[in-house]
Tab-separated table of C-alpha atoms in Angstrom:
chain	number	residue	atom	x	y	z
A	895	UNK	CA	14.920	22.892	1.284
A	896	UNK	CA	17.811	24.366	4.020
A	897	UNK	CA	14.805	23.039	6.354
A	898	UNK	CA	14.893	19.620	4.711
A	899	UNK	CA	19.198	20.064	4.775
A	900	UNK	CA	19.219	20.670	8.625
A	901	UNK	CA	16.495	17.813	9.273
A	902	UNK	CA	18.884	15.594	7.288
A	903	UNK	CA	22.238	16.570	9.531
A	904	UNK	CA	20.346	16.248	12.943
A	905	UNK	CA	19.847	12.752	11.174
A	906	UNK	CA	22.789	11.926	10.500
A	907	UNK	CA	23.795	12.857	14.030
A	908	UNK	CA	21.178	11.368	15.998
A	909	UNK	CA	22.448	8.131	14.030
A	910	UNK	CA	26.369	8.673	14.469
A	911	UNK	CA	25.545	9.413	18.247
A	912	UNK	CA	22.902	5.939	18.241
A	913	UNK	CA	26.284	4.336	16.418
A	914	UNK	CA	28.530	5.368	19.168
A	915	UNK	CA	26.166	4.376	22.006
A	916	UNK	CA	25.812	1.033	20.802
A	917	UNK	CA	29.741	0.353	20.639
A	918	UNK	CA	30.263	1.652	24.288
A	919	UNK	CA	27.913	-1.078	25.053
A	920	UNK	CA	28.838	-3.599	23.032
A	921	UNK	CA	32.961	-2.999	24.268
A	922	UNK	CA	31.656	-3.106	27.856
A	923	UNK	CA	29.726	-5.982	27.824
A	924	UNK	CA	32.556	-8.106	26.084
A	925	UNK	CA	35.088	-7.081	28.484
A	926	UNK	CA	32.890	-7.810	31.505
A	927	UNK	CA	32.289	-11.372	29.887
A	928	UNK	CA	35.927	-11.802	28.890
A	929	UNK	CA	36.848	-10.536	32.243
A	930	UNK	CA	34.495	-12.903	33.590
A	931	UNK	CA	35.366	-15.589	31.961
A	932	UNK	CA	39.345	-14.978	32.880
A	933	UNK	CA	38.726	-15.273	36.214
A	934	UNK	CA	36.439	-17.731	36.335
A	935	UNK	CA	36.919	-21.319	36.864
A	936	UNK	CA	36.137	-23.585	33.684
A	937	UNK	CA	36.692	-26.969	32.734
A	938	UNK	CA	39.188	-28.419	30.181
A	939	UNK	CA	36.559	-29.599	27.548
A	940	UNK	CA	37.126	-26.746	24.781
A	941	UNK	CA	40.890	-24.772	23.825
A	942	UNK	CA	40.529	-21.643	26.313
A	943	UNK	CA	41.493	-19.513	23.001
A	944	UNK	CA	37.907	-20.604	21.647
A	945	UNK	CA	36.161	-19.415	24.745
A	946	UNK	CA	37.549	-16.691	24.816
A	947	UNK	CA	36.696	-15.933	21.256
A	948	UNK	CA	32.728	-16.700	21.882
A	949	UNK	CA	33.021	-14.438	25.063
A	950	UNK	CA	34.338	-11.552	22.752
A	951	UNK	CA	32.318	-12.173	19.654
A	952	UNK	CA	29.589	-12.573	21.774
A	953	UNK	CA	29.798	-8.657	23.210
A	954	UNK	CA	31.070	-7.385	20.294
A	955	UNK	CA	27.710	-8.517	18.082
A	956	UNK	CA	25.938	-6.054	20.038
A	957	UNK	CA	27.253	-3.281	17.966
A	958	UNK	CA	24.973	-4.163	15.189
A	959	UNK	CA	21.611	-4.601	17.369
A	960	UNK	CA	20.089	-1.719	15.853
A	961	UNK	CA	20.389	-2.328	12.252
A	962	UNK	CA	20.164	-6.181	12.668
A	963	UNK	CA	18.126	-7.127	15.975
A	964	UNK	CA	17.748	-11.030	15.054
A	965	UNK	CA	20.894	-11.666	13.542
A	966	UNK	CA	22.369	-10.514	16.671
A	967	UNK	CA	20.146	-11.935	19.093
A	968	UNK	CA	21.572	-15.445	17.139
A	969	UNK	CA	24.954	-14.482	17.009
A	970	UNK	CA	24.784	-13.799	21.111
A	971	UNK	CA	22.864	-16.968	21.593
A	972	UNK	CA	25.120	-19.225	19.510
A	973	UNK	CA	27.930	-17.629	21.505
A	974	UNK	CA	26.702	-18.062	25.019
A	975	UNK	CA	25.825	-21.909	24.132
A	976	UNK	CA	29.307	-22.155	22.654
A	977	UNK	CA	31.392	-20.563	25.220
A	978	UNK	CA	29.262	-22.767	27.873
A	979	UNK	CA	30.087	-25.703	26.080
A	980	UNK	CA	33.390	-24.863	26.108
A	981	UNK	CA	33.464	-24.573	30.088
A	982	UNK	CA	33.286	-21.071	30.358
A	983	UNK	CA	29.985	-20.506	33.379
A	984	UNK	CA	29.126	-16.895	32.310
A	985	UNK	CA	25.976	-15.273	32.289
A	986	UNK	CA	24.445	-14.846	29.025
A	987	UNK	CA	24.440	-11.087	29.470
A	988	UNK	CA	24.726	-10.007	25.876
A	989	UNK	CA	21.805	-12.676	25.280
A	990	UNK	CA	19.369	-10.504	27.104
A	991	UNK	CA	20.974	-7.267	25.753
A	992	UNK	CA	19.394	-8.817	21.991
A	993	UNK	CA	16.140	-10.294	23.997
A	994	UNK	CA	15.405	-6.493	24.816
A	995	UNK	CA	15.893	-4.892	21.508
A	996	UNK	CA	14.500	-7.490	19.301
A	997	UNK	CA	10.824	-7.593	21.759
A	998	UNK	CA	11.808	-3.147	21.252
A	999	UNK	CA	11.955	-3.875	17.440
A	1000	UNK	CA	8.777	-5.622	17.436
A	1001	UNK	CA	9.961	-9.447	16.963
A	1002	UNK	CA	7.831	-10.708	20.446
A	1003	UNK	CA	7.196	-14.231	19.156
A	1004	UNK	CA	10.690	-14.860	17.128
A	1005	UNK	CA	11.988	-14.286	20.544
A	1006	UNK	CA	9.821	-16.201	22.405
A	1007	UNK	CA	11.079	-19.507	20.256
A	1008	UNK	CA	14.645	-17.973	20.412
A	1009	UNK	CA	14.683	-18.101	24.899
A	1010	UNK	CA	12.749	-21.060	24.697
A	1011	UNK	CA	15.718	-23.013	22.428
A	1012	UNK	CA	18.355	-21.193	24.449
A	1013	UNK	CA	16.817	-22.604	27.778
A	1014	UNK	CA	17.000	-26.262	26.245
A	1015	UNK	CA	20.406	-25.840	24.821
A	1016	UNK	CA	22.242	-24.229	27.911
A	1017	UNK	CA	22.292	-27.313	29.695
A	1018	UNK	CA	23.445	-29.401	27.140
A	1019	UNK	CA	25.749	-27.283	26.530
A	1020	UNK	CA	26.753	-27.386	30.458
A	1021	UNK	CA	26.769	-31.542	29.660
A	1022	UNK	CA	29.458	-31.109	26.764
A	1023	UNK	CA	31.732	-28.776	28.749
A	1024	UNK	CA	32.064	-31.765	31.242
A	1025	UNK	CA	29.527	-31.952	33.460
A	1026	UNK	CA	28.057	-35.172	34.163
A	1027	UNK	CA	25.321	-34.595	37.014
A	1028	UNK	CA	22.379	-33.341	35.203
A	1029	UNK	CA	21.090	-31.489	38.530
A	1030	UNK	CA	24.256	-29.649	38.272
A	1031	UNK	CA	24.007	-29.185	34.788
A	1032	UNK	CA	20.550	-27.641	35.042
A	1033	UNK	CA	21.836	-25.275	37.949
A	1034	UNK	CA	24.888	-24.101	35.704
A	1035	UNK	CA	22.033	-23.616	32.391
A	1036	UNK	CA	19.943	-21.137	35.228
A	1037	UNK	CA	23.186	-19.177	36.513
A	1038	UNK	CA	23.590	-18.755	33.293
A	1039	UNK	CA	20.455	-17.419	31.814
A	1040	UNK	CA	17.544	-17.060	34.493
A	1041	UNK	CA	13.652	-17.316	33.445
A	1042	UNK	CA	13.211	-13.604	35.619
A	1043	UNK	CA	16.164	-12.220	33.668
A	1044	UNK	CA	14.334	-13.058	30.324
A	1045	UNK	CA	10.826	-11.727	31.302
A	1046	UNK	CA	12.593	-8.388	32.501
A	1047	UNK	CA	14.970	-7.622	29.344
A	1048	UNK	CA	11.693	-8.605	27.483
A	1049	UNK	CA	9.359	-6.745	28.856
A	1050	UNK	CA	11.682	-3.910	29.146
A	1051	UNK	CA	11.995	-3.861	25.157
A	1052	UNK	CA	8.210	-4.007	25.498
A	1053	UNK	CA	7.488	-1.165	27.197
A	1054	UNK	CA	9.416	1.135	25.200
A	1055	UNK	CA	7.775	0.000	22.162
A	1056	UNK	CA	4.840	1.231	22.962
A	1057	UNK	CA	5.868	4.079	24.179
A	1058	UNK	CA	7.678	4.918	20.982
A	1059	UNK	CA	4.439	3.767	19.525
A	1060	UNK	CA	2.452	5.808	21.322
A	1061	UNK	CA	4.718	9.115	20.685
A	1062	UNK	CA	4.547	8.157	17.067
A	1063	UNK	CA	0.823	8.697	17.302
A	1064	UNK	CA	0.768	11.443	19.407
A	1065	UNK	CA	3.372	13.413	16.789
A	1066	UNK	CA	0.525	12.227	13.979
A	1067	UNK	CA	-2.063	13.713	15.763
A	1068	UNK	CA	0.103	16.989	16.431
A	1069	UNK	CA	0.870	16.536	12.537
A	1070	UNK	CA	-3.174	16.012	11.466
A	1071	UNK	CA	-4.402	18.948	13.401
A	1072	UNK	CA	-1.563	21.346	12.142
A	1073	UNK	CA	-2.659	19.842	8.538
A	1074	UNK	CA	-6.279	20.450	9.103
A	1075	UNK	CA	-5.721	24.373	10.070
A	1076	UNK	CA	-3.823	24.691	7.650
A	1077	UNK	CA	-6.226	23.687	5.566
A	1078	UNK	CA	-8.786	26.013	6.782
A	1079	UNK	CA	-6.706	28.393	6.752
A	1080	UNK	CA	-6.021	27.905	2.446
A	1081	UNK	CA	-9.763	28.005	2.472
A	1082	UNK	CA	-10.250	31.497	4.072
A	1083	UNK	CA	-7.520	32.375	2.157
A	1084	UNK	CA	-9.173	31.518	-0.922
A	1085	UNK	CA	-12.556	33.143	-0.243
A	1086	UNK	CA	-10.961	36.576	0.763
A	1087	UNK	CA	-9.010	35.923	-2.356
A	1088	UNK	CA	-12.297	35.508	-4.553
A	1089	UNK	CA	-14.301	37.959	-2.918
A	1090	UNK	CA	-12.160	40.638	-3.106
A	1091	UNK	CA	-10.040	40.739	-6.655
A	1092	UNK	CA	-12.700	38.202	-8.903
A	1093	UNK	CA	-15.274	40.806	-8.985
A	1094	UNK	CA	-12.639	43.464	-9.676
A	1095	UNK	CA	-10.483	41.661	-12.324
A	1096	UNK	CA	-13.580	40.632	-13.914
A	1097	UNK	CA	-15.067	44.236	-14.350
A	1098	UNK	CA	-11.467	45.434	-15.772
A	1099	UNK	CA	-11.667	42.017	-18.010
A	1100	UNK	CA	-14.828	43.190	-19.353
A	1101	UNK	CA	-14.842	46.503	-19.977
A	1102	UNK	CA	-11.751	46.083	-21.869
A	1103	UNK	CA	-13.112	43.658	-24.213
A	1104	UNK	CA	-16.249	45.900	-24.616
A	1105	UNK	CA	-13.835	48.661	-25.675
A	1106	UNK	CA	-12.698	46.274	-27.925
A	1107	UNK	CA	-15.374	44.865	-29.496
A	1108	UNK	CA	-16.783	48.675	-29.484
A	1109	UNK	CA	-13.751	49.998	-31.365
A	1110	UNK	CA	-13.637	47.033	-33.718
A	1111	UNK	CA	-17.436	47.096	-34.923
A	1112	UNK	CA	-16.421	50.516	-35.878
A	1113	UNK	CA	-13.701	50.289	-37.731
A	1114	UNK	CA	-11.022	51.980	-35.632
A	1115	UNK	CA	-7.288	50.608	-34.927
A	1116	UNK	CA	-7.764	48.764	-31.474
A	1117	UNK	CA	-4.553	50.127	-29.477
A	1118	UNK	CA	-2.471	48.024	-28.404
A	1119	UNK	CA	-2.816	49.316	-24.767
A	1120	UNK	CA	-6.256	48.493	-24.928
A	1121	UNK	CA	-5.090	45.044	-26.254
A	1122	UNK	CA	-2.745	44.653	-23.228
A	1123	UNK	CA	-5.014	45.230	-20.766
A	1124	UNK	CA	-7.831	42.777	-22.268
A	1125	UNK	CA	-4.939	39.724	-22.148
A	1126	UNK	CA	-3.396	40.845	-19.070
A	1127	UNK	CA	-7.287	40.411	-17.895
A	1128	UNK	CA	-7.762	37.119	-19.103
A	1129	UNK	CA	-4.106	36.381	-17.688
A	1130	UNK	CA	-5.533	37.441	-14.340
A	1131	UNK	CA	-8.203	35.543	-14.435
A	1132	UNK	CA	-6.472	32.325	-15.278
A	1133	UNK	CA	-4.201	33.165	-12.238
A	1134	UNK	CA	-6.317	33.731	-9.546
A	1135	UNK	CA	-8.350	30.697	-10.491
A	1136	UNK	CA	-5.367	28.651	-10.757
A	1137	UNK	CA	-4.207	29.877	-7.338
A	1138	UNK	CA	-7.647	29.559	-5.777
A	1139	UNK	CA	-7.734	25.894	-6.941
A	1140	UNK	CA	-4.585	25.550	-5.667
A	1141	UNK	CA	-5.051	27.116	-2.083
A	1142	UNK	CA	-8.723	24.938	-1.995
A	1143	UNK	CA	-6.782	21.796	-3.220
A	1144	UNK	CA	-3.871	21.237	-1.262
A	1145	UNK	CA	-1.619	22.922	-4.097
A	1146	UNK	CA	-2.777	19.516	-5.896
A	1147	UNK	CA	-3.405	21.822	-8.979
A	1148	UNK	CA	-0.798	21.552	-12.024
A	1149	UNK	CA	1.630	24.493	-11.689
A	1150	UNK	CA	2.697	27.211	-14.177
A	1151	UNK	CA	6.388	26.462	-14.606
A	1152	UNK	CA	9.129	25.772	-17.376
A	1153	UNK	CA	6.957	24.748	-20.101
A	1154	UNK	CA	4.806	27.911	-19.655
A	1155	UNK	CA	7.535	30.388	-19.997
A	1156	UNK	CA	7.504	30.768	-23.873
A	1157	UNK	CA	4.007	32.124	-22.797
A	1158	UNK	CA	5.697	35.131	-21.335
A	1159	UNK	CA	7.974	35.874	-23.835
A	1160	UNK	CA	5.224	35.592	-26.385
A	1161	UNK	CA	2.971	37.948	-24.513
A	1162	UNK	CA	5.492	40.450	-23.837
A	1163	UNK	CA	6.418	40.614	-27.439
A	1164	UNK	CA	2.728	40.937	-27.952
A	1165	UNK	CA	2.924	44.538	-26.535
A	1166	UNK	CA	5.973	45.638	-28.213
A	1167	UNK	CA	8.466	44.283	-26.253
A	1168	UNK	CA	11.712	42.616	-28.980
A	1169	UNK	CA	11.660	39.669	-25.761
A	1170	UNK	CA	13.796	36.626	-26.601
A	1171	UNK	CA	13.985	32.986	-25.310
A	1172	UNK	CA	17.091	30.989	-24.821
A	1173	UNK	CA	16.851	27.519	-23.159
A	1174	UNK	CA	20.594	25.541	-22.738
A	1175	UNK	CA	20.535	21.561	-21.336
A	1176	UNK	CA	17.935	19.688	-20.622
A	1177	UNK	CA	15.529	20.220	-17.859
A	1178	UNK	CA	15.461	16.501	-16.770
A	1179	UNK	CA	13.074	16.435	-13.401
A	1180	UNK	CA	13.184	19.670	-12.012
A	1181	UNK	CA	11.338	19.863	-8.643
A	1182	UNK	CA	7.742	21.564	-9.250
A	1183	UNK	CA	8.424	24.430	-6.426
A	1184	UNK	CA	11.891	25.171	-8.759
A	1185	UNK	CA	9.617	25.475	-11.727
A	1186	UNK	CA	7.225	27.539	-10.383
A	1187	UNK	CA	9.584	29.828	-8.997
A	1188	UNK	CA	11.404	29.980	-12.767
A	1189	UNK	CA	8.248	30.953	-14.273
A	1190	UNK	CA	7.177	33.674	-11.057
A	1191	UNK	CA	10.396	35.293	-11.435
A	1192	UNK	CA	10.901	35.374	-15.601
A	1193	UNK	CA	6.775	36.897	-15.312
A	1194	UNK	CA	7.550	39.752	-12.687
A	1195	UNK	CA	10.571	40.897	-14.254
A	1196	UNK	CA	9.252	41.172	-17.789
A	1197	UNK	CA	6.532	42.634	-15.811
A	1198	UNK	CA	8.549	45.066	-14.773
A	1199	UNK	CA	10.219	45.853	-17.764
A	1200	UNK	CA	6.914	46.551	-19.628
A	1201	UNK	CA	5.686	49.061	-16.927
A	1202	UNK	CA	9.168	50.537	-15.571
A	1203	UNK	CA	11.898	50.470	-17.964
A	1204	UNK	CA	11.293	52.341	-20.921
A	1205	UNK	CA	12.854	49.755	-22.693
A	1206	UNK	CA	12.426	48.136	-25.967
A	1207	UNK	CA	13.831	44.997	-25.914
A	1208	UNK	CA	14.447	41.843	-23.616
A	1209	UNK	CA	15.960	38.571	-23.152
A	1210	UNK	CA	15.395	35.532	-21.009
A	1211	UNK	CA	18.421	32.585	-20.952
A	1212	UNK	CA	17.508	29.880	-19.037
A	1213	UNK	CA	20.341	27.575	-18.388
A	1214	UNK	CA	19.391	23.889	-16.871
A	1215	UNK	CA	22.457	22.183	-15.430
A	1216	UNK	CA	21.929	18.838	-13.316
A	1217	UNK	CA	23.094	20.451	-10.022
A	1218	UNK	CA	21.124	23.946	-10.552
A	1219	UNK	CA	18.570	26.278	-12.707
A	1220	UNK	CA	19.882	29.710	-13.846
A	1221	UNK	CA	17.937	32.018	-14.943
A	1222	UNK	CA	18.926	35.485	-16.534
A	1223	UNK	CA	16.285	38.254	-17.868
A	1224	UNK	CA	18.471	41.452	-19.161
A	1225	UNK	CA	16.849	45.034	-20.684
A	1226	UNK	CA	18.170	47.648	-22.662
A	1227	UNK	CA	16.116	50.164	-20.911
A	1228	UNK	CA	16.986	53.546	-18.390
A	1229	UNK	CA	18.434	52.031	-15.605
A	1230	UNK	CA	22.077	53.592	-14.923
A	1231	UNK	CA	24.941	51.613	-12.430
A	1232	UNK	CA	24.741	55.438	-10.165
A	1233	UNK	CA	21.237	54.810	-9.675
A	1234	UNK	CA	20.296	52.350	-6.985
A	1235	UNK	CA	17.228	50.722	-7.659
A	1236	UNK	CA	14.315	50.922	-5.458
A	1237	UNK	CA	13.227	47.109	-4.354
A	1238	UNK	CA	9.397	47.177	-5.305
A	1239	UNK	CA	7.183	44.197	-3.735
A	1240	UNK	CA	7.870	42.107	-7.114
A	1241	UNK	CA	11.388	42.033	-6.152
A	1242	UNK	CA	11.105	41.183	-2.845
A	1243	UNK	CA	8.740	38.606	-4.076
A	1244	UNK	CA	11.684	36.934	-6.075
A	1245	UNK	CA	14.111	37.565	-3.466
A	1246	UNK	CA	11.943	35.202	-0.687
A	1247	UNK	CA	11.042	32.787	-2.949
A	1248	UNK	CA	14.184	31.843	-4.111
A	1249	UNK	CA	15.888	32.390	-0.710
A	1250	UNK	CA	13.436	29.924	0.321
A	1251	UNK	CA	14.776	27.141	-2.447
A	1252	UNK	CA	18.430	27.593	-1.083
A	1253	UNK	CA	19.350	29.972	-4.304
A	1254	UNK	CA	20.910	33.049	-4.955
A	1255	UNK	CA	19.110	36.525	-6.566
A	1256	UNK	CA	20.646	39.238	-7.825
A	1257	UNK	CA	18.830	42.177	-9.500
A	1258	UNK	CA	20.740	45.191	-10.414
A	1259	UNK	CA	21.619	47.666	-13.087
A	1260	UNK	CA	23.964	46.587	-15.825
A	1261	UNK	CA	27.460	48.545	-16.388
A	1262	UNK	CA	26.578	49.102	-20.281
A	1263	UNK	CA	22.700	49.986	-19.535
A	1264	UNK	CA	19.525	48.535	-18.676
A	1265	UNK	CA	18.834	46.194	-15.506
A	1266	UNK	CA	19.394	42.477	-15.194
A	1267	UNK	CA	18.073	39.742	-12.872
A	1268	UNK	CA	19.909	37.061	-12.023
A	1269	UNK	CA	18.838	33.679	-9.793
A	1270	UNK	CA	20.167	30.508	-9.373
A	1271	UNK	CA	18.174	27.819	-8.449
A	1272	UNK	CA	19.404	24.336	-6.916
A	1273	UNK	CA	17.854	21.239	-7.994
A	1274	UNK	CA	17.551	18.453	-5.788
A	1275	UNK	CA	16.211	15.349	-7.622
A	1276	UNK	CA	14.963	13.910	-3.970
A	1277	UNK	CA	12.019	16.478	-4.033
């Protein structure tokens, strides 16, 4: 997710930069038309403030050429026909400015009509400012906006459509082949996976239950390490399948997350362990890689409390806020604040996975006995 935060800030930059770009243009090109314009002679057939407004506006519009392409390229063409009706000969400049990026935003056609209507209005527009030679009238309309100047904004915007178009694909491509080894890659994973802890798990699944089955059918007390080991088998089992499925199907299998947690409590009181649930809030829609990382983290600590402890007792609060998860799993067993704990694999485990979310772990000793582990989780309702 602190990937997915930076992606979003180079975003917003490219975009504030795109912004700014597009208003240096836009100021430029108005002030060369208004400066135009100024110095220019014109005749007396519009108010010169009304000119000069079209001139400005005109320029201006260009600001928005990004988010609006043909609004714009109206707004500049309705203000080039104005302003030359008003007696103002400028070229159309800001005209072809929206010519290029609407043909860049894909609108060839719209534009096509668009140059064509301009090219018949401009020298009417030449006729109401005055004029009354058509030839001359004609000659103003092509000063103003010339066939060659059209084909070259448009084909400009042309050509760097399809080269965006093309990079697009290329950047699919690059994204299809990294997709595809990483799929192989899941695969191998998978088989090294089943080849080399199925067989095992499933030989410690079954003797157990022999043992079991052994000891029952003759009447002795089944102990309840023998118990443990013949779930924590099954357990296994269901695991690696559910992570081989996963790993062969994109991670397209259903997660083990917040609803399966009172499955961990329940087994760890199954061994002897006084384990307690609290749940505060609502969950609302938690992001599937937040609940998978509440239910990893609530399984290796009471994981760890079974087999390193010594203690006799634990609890798991799990309080859902709409900003962020936080999860708490405290013990009552030997763990002392003067003894620094040794980070096992299962810890660092936790620590990466929630690192990679954007949270915060900590796991430590408790002042009045026993260890806690503490992680906060944020919850992004995007994902």
């Amino acid at each position: 997710m602190s990937t997915g935060r930076s992606g979003f800030r180079a975003g917003v930059r490219d975009r504030l930069r795109a912004g700014a770009g597009d208003w240096v243009i836009a100021v430029g090109v108005a002030g060369a038309l208004l400066s135009t314009g100024l110095s220019g002679r014109h005749s007396d057939a519009g108010p010169a403030p009304l000119g000069y407004a079209l001139l400005t506006a005109g320029g201006l519009a260009l600001a928005a050429r990004r988010r609006a392409p043909v609004p714009v390229l109206a707004v500049t063409g309705l203000c080039a026909v104005g302003y030359q009706a008003a007696g103002y000969d400028v070229p159309a400049v800001a005209y072809l400015f929206a010519v290029y990026t609407t043909v860049r935003a894909g609108h060839r056609t719209l534009t096509v009509v668009a140059s064509v209507v301009m090219l018949a209005a401009l020298p009417v527009a030449a006729l109401v400012s005055g004029l009354h030679d058509t030839g001359e009238a004609f000659a103003q309309a092509r000063g103003a906006l010339e066939v060659a100047w059209l084909i070259a904004a448009g084909a400009a915007g042309e050509a760097l459509r399809q080269a965006e178009r093309r990079a697009d694909e290329a950047e699919r491509t690059r994204e299809e082949t990294a997709r595809r080894r990483a799929d192989e890659e899941r695969l191998h994973i998978a088989r090294e996976l089943h080849d080399s802890l199925t067989h095992q798990i499933s030989i410690i699944k079954v003797q157990a239950e022999v043992a079991v089955h052994v000891a029952r059918r003759r009447g002795e007390q089944v102990p309840e390490a023998l118990l443990a080991i013949q779930e924590a088998g099954r357990e296994a089992t269901r695991e690696l399948r559910a992570t081989l499925e996963a790993l062969r199907d994109d991670d397209t299998a259903p997660p083990r997350g917040l609803d399966h947690v009172p499955e961990l409590v329940e087994r760890a009181r199954s061994i002897g362990l006084d384990a307690t649930l609290t749940v505060e809030g609502q969950p609302g829609d938690v992001p599937v890689a937040v609940e998978r990382t509440v239910y990893r983290i609530v399984q290796e600590s009471l994981t760890n409390i079974a087999r390193h402890a010594a203690a006799d007792s634990a609890s798991v609060r799990i309080d859902c806020r709409p900003d962020a998860l936080r999860i708490r799993i405290d013990d009552n067993g030997k763990a002392t604040p003067d003894a620094a704990p040794v980070p096992g694999v299962g810890l660092l485990g936790m620590r990466e996975r929630v690192t990679a979310l954007g949270g915060r772990l900590r796991a430590e000793p408790r002042g009045e006995g026993g260890f806690t582990v503490r992680a906060e989780l944020p919850v992004e309702q995007t994902s």
